[in-house]
Tab-separated table of C-alpha atoms and ligand atoms in Angstrom:
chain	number	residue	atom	x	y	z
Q	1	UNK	CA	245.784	-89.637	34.718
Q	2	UNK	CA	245.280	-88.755	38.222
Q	3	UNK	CA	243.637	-91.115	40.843
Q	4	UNK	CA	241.042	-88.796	41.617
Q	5	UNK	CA	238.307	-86.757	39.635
Q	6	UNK	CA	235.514	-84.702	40.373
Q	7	UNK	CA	232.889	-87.291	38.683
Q	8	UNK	CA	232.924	-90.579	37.768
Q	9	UNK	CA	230.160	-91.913	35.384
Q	10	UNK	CA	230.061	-95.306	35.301
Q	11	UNK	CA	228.813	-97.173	32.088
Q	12	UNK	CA	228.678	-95.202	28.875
Q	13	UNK	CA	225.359	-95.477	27.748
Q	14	UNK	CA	222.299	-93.313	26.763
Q	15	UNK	CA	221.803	-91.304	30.132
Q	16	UNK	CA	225.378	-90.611	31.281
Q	17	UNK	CA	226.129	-90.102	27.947
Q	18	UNK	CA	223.647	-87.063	27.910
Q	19	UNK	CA	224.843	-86.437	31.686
Q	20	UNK	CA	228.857	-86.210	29.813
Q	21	UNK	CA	227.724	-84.281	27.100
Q	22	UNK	CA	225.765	-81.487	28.861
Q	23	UNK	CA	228.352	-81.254	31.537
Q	24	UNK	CA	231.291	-80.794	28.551
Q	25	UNK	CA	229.140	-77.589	27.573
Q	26	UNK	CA	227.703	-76.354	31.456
Q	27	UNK	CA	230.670	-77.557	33.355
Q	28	UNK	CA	233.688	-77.521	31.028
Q	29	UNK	CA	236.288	-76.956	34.170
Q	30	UNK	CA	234.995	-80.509	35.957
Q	31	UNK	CA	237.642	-83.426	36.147
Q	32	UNK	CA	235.436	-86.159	35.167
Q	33	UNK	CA	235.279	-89.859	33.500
Q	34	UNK	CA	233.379	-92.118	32.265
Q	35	UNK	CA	233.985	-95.764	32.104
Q	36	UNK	CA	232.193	-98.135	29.790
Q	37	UNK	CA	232.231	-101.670	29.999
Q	38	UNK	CA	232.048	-101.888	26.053
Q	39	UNK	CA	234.751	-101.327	23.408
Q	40	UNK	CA	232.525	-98.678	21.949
Q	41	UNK	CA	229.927	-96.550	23.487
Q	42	UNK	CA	226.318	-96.023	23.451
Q	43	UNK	CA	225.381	-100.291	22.150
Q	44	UNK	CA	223.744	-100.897	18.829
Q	45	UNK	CA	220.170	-99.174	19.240
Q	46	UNK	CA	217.861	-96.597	17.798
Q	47	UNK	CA	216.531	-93.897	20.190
Q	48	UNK	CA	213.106	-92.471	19.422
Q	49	UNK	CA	210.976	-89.732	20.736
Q	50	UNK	CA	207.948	-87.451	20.209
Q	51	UNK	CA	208.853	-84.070	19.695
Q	52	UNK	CA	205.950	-83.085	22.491
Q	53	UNK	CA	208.859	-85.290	25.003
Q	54	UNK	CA	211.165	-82.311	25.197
Q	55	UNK	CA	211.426	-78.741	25.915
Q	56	UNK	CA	212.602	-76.427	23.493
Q	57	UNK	CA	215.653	-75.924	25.427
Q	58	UNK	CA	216.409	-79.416	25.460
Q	59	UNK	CA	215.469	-80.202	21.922
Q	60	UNK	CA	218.163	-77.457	21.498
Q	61	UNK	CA	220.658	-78.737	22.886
Q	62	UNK	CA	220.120	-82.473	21.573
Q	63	UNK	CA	219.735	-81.352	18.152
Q	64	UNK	CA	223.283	-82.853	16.927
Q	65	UNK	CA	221.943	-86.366	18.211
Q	66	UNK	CA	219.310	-86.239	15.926
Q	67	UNK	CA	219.975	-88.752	12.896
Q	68	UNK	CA	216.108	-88.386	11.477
Q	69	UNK	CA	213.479	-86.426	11.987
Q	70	UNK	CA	210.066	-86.556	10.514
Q	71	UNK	CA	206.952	-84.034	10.958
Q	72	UNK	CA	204.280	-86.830	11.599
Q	73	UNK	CA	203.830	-90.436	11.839
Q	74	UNK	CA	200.734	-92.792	11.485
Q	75	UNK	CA	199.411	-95.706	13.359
Q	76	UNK	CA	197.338	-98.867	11.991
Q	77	UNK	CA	194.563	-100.810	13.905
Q	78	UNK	CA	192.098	-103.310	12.386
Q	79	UNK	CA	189.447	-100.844	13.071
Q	80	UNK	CA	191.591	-97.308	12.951
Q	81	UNK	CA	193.923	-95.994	10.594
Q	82	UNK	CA	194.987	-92.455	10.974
Q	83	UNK	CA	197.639	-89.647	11.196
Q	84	UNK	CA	199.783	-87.962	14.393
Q	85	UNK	CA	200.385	-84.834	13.842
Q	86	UNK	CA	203.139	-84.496	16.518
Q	87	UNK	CA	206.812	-84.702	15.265
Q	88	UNK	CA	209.002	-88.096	15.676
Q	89	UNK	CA	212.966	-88.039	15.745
Q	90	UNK	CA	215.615	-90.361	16.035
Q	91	UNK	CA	219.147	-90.091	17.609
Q	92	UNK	CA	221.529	-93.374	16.050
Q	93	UNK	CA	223.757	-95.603	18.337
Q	94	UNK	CA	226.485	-94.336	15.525
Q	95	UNK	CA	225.609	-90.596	15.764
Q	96	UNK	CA	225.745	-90.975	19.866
Q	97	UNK	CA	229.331	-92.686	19.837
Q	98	UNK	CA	230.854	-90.165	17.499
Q	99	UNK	CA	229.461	-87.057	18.628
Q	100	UNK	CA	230.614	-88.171	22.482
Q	101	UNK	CA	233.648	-89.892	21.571
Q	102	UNK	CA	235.330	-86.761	19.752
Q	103	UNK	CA	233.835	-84.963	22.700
Q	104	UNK	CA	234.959	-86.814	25.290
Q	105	UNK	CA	238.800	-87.311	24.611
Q	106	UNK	CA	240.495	-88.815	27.242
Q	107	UNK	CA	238.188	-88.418	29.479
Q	108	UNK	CA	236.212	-91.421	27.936
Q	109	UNK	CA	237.967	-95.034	29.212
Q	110	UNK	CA	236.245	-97.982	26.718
Q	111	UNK	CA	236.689	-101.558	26.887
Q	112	UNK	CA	236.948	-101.221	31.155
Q	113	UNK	CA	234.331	-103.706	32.895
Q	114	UNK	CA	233.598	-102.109	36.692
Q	115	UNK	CA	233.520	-104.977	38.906
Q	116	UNK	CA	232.045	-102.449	42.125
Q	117	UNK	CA	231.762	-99.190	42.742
Q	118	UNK	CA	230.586	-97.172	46.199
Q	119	UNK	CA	229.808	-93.205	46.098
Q	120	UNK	CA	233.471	-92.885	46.138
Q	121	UNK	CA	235.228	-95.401	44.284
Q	122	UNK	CA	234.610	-97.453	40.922
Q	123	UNK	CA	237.015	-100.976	40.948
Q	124	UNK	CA	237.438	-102.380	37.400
Q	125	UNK	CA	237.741	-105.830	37.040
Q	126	UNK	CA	241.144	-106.116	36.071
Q	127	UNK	CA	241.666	-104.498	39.585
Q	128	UNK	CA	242.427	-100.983	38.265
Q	129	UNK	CA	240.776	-98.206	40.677
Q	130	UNK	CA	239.522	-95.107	40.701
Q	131	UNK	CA	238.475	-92.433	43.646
Q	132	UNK	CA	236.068	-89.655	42.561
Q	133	UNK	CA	234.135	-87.240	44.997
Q	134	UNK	CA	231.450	-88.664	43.292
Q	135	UNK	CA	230.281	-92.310	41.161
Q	136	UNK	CA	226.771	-91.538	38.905
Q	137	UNK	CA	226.073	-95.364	38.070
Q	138	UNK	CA	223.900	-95.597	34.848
Q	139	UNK	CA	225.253	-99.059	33.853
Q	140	UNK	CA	221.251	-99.737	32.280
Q	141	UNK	CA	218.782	-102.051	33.142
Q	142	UNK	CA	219.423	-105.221	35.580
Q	143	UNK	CA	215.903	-105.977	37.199
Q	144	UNK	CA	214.719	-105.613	40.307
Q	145	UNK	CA	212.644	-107.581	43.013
Q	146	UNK	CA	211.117	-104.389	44.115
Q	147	UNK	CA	209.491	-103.986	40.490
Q	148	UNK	CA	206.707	-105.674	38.829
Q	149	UNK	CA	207.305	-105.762	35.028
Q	150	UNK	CA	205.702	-106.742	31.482
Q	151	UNK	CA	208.188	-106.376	28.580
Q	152	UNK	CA	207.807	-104.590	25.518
Q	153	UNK	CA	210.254	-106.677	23.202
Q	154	UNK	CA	211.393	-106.708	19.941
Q	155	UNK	CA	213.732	-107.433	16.765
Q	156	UNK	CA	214.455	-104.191	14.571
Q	157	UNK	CA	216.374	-105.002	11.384
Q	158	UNK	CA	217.399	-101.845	8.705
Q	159	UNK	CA	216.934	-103.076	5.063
Q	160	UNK	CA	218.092	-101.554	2.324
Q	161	UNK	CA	215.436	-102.137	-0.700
Q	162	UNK	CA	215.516	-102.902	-4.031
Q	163	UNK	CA	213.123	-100.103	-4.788
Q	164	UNK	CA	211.459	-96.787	-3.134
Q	165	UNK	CA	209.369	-97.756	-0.272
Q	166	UNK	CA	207.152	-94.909	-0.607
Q	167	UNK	CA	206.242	-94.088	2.849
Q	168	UNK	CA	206.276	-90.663	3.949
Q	169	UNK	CA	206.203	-91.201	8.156
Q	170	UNK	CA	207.037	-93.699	10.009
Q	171	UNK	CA	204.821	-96.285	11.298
Q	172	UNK	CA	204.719	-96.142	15.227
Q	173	UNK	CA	202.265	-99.307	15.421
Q	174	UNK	CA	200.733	-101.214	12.558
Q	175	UNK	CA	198.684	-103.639	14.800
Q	176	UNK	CA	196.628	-105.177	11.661
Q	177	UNK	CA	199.279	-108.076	11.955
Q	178	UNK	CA	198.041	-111.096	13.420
Q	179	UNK	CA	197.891	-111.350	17.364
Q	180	UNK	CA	200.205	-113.619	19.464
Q	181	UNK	CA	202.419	-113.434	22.374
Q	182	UNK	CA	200.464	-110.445	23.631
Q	183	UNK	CA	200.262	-107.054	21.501
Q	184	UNK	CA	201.934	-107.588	18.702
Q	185	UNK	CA	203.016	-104.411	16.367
Q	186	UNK	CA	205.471	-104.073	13.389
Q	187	UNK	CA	207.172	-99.873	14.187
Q	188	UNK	CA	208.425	-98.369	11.032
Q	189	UNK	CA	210.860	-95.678	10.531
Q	190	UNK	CA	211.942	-94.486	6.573
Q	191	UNK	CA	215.289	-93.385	7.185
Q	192	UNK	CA	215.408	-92.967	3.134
Q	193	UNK	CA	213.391	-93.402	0.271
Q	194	UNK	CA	214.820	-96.871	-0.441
Q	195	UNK	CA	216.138	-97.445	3.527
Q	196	UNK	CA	213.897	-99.084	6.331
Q	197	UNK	CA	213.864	-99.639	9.572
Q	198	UNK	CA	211.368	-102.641	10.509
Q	199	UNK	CA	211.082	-104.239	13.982
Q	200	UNK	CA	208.548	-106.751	15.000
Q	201	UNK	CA	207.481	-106.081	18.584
Q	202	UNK	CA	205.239	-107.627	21.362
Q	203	UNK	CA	203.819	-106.210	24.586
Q	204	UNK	CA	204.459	-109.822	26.355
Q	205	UNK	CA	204.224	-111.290	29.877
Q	206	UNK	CA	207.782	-113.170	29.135
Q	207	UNK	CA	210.732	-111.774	28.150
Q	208	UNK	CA	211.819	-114.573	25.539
Q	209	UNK	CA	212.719	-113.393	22.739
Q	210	UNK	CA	212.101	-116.015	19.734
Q	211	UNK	CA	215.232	-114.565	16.922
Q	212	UNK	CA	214.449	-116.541	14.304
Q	213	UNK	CA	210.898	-116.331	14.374
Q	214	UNK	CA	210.902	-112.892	14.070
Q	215	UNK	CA	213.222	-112.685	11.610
Q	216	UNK	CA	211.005	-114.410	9.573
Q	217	UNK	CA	207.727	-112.342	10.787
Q	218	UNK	CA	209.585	-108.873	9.649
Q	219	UNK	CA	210.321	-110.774	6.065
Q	220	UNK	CA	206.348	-111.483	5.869
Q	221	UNK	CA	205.176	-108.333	6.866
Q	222	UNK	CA	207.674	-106.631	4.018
Q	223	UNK	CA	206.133	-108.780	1.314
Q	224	UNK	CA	203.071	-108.107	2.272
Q	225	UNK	CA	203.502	-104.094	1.808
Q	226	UNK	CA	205.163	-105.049	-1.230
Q	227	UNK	CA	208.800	-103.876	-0.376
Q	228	UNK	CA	211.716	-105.863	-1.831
Q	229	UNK	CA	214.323	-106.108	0.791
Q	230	UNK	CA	217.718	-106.303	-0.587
Q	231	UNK	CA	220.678	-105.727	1.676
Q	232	UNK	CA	219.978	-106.496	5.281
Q	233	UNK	CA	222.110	-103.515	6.792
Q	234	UNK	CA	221.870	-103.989	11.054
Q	235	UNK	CA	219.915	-105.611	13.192
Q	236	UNK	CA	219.133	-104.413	16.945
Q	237	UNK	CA	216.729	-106.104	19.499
Q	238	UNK	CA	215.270	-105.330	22.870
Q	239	UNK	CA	213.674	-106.305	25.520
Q	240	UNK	CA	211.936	-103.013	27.679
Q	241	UNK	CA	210.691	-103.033	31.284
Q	242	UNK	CA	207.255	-101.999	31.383
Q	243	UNK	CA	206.179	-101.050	34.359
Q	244	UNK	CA	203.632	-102.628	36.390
Q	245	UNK	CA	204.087	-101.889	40.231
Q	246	UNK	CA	206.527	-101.548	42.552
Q	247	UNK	CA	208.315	-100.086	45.737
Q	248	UNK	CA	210.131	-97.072	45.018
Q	249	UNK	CA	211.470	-96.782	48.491
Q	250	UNK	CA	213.289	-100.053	48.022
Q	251	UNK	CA	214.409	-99.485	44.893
Q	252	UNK	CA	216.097	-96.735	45.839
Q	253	UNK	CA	217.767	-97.610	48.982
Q	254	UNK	CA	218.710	-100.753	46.493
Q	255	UNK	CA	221.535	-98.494	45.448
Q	256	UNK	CA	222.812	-97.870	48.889
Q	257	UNK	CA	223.755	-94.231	48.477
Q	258	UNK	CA	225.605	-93.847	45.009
Q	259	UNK	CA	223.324	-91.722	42.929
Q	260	UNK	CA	222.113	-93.984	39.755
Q	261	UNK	CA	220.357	-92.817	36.620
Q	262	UNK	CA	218.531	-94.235	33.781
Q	263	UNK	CA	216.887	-97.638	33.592
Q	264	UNK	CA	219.078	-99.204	36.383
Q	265	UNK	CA	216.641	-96.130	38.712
Q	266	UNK	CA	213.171	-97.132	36.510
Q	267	UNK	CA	213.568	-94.025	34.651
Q	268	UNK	CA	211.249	-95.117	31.657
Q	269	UNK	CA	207.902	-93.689	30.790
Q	270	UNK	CA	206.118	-96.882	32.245
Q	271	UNK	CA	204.052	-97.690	28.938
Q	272	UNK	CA	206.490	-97.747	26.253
Q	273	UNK	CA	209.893	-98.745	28.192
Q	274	UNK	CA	211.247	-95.603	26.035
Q	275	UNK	CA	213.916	-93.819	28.167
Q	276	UNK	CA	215.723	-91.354	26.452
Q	277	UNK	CA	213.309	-88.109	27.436
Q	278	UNK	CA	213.834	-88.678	30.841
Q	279	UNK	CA	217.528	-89.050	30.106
Q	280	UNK	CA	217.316	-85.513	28.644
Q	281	UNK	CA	216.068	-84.220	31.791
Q	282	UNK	CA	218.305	-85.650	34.001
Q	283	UNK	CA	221.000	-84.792	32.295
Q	284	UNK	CA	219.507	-81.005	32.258
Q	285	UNK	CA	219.302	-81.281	36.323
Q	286	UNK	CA	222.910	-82.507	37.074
Q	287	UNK	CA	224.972	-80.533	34.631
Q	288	UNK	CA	222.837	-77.802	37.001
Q	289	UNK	CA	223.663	-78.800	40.163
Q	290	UNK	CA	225.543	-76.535	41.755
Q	291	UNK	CA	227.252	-79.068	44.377
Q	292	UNK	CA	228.154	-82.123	42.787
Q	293	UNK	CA	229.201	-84.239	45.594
Q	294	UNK	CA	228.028	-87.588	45.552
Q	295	UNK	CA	225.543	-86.578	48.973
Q	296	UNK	CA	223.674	-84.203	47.123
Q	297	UNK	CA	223.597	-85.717	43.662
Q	298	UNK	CA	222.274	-88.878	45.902
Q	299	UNK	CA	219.317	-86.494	47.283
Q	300	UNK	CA	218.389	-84.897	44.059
Q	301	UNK	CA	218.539	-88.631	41.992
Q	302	UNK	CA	216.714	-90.267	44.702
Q	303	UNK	CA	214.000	-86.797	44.850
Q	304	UNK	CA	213.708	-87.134	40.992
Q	305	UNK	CA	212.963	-90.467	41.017
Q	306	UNK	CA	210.254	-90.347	43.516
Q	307	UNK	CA	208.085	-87.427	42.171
Q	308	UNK	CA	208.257	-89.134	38.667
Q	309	UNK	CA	207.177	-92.556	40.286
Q	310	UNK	CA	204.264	-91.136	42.221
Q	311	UNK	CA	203.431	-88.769	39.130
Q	312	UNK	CA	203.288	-92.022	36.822
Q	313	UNK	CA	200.714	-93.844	39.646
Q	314	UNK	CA	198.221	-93.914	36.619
Q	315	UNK	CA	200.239	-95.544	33.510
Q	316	UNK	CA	201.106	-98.082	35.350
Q	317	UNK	CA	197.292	-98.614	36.616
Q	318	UNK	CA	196.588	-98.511	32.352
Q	319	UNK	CA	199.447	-101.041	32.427
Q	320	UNK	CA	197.752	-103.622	34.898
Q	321	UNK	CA	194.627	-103.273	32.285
Q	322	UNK	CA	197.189	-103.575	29.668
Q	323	UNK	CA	198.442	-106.498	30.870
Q	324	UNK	CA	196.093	-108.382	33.230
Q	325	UNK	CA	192.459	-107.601	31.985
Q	326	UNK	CA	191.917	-109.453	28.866
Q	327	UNK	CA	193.200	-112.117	26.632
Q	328	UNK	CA	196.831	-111.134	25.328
Q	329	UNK	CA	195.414	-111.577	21.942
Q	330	UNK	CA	192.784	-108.616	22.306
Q	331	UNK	CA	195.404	-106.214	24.108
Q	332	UNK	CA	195.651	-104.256	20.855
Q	333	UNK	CA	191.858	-103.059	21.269
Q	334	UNK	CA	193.366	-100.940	24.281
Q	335	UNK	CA	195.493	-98.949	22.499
Q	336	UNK	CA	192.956	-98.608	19.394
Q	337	UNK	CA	190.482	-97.356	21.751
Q	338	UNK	CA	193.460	-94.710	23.127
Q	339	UNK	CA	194.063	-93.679	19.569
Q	340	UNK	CA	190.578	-92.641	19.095
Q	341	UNK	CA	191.937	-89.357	20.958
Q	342	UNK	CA	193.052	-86.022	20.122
Q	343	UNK	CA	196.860	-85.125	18.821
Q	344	UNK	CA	197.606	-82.992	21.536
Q	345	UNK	CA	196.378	-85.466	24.478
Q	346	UNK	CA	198.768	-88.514	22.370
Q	347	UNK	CA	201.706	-86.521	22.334
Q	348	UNK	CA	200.735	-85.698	26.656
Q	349	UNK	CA	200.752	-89.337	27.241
Q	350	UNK	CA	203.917	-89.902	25.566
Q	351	UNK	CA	205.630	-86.908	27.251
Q	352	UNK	CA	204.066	-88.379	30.191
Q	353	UNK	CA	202.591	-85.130	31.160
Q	354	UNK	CA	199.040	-86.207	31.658
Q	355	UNK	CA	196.492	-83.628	33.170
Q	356	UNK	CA	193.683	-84.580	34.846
Q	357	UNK	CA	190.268	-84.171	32.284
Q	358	UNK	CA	193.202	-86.346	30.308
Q	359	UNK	CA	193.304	-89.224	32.348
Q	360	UNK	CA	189.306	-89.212	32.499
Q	361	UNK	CA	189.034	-88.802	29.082
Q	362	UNK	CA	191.401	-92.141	28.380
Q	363	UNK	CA	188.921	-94.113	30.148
Q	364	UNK	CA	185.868	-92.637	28.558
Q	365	UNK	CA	183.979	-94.248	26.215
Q	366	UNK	CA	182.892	-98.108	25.043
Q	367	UNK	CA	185.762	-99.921	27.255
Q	368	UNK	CA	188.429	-101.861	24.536
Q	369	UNK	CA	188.041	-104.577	27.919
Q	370	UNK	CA	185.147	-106.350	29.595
Q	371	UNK	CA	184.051	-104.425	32.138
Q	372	UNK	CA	183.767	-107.544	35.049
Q	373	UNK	CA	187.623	-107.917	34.276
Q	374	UNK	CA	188.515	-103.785	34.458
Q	375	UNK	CA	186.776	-104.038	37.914
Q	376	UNK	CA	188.408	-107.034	38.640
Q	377	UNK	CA	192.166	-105.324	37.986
Q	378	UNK	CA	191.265	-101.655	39.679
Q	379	UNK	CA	189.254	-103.004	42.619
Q	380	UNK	CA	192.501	-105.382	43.490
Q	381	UNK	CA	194.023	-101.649	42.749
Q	382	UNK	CA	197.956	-102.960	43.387
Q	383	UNK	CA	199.648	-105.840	42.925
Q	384	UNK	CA	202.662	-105.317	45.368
Q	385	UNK	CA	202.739	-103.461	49.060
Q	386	UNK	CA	204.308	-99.595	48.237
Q	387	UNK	CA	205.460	-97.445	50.827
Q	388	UNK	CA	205.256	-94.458	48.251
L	401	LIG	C1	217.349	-101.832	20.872
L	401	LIG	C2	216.731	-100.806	21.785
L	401	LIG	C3	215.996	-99.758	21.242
L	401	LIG	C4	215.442	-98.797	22.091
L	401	LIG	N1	214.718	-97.787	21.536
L	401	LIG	C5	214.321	-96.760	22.314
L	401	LIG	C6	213.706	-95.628	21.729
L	401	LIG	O1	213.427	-95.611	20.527
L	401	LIG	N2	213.404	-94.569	22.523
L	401	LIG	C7	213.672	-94.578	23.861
L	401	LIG	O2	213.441	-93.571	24.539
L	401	LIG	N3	214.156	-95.694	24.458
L	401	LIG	C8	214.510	-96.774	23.711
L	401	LIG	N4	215.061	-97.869	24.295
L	401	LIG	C9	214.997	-98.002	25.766
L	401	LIG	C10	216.046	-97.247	26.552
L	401	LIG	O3	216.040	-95.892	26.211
L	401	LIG	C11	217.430	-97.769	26.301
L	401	LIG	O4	217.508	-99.067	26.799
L	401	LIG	C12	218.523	-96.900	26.917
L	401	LIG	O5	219.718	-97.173	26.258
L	401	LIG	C13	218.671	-97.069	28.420
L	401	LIG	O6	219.604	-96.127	28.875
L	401	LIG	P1	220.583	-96.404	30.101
L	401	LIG	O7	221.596	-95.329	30.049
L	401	LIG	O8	219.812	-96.618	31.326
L	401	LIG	O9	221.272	-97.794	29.765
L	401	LIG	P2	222.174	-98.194	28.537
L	401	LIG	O10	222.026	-97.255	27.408
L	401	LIG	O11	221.916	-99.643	28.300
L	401	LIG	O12	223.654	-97.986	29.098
L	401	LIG	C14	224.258	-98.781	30.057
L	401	LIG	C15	225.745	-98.813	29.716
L	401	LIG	O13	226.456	-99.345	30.817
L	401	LIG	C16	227.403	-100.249	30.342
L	401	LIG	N5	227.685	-101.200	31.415
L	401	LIG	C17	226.837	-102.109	31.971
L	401	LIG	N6	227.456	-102.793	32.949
L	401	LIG	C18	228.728	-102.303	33.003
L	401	LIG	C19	229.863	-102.617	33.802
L	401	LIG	N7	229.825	-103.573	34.753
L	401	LIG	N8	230.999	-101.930	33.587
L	401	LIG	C20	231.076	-100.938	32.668
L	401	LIG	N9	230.042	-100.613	31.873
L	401	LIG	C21	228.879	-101.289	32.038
L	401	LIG	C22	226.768	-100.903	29.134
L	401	LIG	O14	227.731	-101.475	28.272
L	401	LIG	C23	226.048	-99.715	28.524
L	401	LIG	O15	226.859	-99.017	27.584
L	401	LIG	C24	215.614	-98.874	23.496
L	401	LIG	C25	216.324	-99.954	24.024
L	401	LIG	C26	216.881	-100.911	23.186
L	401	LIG	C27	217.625	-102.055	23.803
């Protein structure tokens, strides 16, 4: 293999693994690589989304990701129990790795730690090195001083059962479990009639995540529906960045020049920590570049990531109430309130695509917080100096 390639993406995970995949079908003459740290790509995880997330154009085009797909889903509150009409998919770790792997060939290196890269170079740590015009880095999530989090967290486990489950849709929140550690939900997704996908999650302030405990929790909450679990088939966990504040300026001079995607730029949608719609786009806007040296991808990554960040000003305002205007225990009455709203305004917040009589219309109503400690959060308006 030659020294030097057009494009180097380095780390294999969900968005330059969309950013490989799209270029392999807009791009097919491009010398590229991508390195991954792993010996396998794309991590143990299952990727959600709302089918109001994509275009149809993209949903198009990530239609062979798709492991499930279901035409609603419902959501439980101690006070609300209801429908979504709006579809929900799934794209599996397993049907990632195999679709990219066969599609990637040798121009997929596994099992290769980068030790540093600059817009022209990526150095492995066994001291191998590679030049490329240009270095995407979208090696995931490693925290940043320049952002103020919360953390949605969680342990997922897939169960096999001893009998039909029964459910139709998945469950994006049951929050009629008890309350600790924040807002606590159990997310379920019926991959078949006797296969489940339970996780026990927790909008929380910390990012420990207690294993055993939830192990435990998931095991309660499945008696209680009256499923018998019999084969425990995977278990995934995470911990997502939800976003609070921060400086977008300094986050993205943080990079010093080499273009970066996915959650090591904050692309998330700031309330749910779920990444892989903006993944989609991005992936969409490079394979469409016409100049891919690492200047302009820089300019264009860096653009992106500042019109989404000003655009998302207002989730993470909801997130501040989220997170600092009540008792953790009562956070759930936030998002019971929220679901008192239309279809087609829940599917807009999870695209992220709010308009404006949306964003007043959130807000309307008995507040789910006490008013002195709402005013309290909006009058102090930011918790961190932006130059955005
Ligand atoms: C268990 C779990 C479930 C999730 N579920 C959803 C969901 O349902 N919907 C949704 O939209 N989002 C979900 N997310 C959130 C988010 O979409 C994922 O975290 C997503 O994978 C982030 O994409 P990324 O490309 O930024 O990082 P990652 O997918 O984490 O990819 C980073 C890659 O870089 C590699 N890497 C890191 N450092 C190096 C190095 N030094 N050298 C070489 N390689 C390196 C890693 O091994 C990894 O493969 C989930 C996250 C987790 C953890």
């Amino acid at each position: 293999m030659s020294d030097r390639h057009d494009l180097i993406l380095a780390g294999g995970g969900l968005a330059n693994g969309l950013i490989a995949f799209r270029l392999t079908e807009r791009r097919p003459d491009l010398r590229f690589l991508v390195i991954e740290g792993g010996e396998t790509l794309g991590g143990n995880h299952t990727w959600s989304f709302h089918d109001g997330d994509l275009s149809p154009s993209e949903h198009a085009w990530m239609e062979p990701f798709v492991a499930h797909r279901w035409p609603g889903y419902e959501v439980r509150f101690p006070r609300r129990s209801r429908p979504v009409a709006t579809g929900y998919a799934s794209v599996s770790s397993e049907r990632f790795r195999a679709l990219l792997t066969e599609r990637l060939g040798d121009r997929l290196m596994l099992g290769a730690p980068i030790a540093s890269l600059d817009p022209g170079r990526v150095t492995l740590q066994d001291g191998r090195s590679f030049g490329a015009r240009a270095v995407i880095d979208g090696r995931g999530h490693r925290g940043s001083r320049h952002l103020k989090l919360g953390f949605q967290k969680f342990l997922g486990q897939e169960w096999e059962l001893a009998e039909p489950h029964g459910l139709a849709h998945p469950i994006v929140m049951d929050a009629t479990v008890p309350q600790r550690d924040g807002y606590r939900f159990v997310y379920v997704l019926p991959f078949s009639p006797t296969r489940l996908l339970i996780e026990d999650t927790y909008y929380a302030d910390d990012a420990a995540l207690d294993t055993p405990t939830l192990r435990t929790s998931i095991a309660d909450y499945a008696g209680a529906q009256g499923w018998r679990l019999q084969a425990l088939v995977r278990e995934e966990h995470g911990i997502l960045p939800i976003a609070l504040d921060g400086r977008i300026e300094d986050l993205v001079a943080e990079a010093a020049g080499v273009p970066t995607v996915g959650l090591a730029r904050a692309l998330f949608h700031p309330t749910t920590g779920y990444s892989l719609p903006d993944a989609v786009h991005v992936a969409d806007l490079v394979a469409a570049l016409p100049d891919l040296s690492s200047a302009s991808l820089a300019r264009l990554l860096a653009a992106h990531a500042r019109n989404l960040w000003q655009d998302r000003a207002y989730f993470r305002l909801l997130n501040r109430l989220l997170f600092l205007a009540g008792v953790p225990e009562e956070r759930y009455r936030i998002l019971e309130h929220f679901y008192r709203l239309p279809d087609p305004l829940v599917a807009r917040f999870y695209a992220a695509r709010l308009d404006m009589g949306d964003k007043i219309r959130i807000f309307a109503g008995k507040p789910p917080v006490s008013i002195r400690s709402a005013i309290r959060v909006l009058a102090a308006r930011r918790t961190m100096k932006d130059d955005a």
